[in-house]
C-alpha cells in the first residue's frame, strides 16, 4: 500500500539581485495621462510615463489574480471605497485589512510598531515596493518606512515620433452650469448635452528600467521579528508574471491599445557585487519598421553583459513577437513569449 505524505510548501527566501527593463506599447491609447488628460511629456516633447503607472498595472494584476477567495495575498496600497463610495483613509484601510485579511479585531497600540511592521510585510506589494506608513493610534503615532527591494524608473517613449492628438466626445447628459456660463442663447434654449475631450498618443513604446535588491528588506524584516515574512521566490515569480501581463490585463477605455511588449530580466549570482548601469540607456529602437514590427537593437546591452558573464546567473527576455523584433541580443539569453 502506498503511503502518501502531505508535502509542506517551502517558502524560499529570494537573495539575488536583478536588473531589468520592461516596455509597454501604447497605440492610439493613453498609458499615463497627466491631470489635464494629456499624455505626459518632457520639456523636449518626448512622451514619458511615471514609475507609478507601471506599478499600478502590476498591483492591479496581483490584486485581481492573487488576492481574495483564499488565494493568500493582499495588496494594501490600492484604492478602496466604503459603503458611501468614498475612498478609504489610510487608517480605515489598515483597520479593514486587519479585520478582513488578518482576522484581528483589537485596535493596535502605538507601542506596537514592530507588530505593525510585521503585519504590513504580509502584503505582497509592501514586500516588493516598500511603504511609507504613518497613522494615529492609541498612545501616540505609528510611523513606518520600508525601502522596497523593487525600484522602477520612469518610462521614456523610444519611438522617434511623439504624436499626441485630441478628439471631442459627447456626453449623454447636459451640464446646467455650462448653460449659465454660455452666451449662446440657442444652447440655453435647447439644452445641448456636454461636449468633452480626450487625448491619446498615436504610437508609443515606453521603456522602464527596474532593479531588485532583496538586501533592502533584510534590516526591516529582522526588526519586525520572527513572524515577519521576507521576500520569497514565489513573490518574484508573481512579480515577473505581473510585469509581463499587467498592462495588457488592465483594459480600460483610455488604455485600450496599451499592452506589455517586453521584459528583460538579468539575474546575478547570489554573492555578486556587480552594479550594472541603467538598462534602458543600452537599448535602442530603429526609426523604421520591419514587416510592421518595431526593431530593438540590444547590442549595447550585450556588450555590457558580456563583461560580467561570470557574475550573471541567467538572462531572460520575454517579448511580444507580433509587435517587436529583437536583434543583437546577448548570446546566452533565453527568449520566451511574453504571455
Tab-separated table of C-alpha atoms in Angstrom, residues 261 293 319-325 336-338:
chain	number	residue	atom	x	y	z
A	261	UNK	CA	5.644	44.302	-25.041
A	293	UNK	CA	7.216	45.421	-36.250
A	319	UNK	CA	8.739	39.539	-25.880
A	320	UNK	CA	5.590	40.104	-27.882
A	321	UNK	CA	6.836	38.749	-31.205
A	322	UNK	CA	3.771	40.108	-33.009
A	323	UNK	CA	4.867	43.700	-32.429
A	324	UNK	CA	8.658	43.731	-31.954
A	325	UNK	CA	11.768	42.190	-33.477
A	336	UNK	CA	10.194	33.497	-24.319
A	337	UNK	CA	6.739	34.619	-25.386
A	338	UNK	CA	5.631	37.427	-23.069
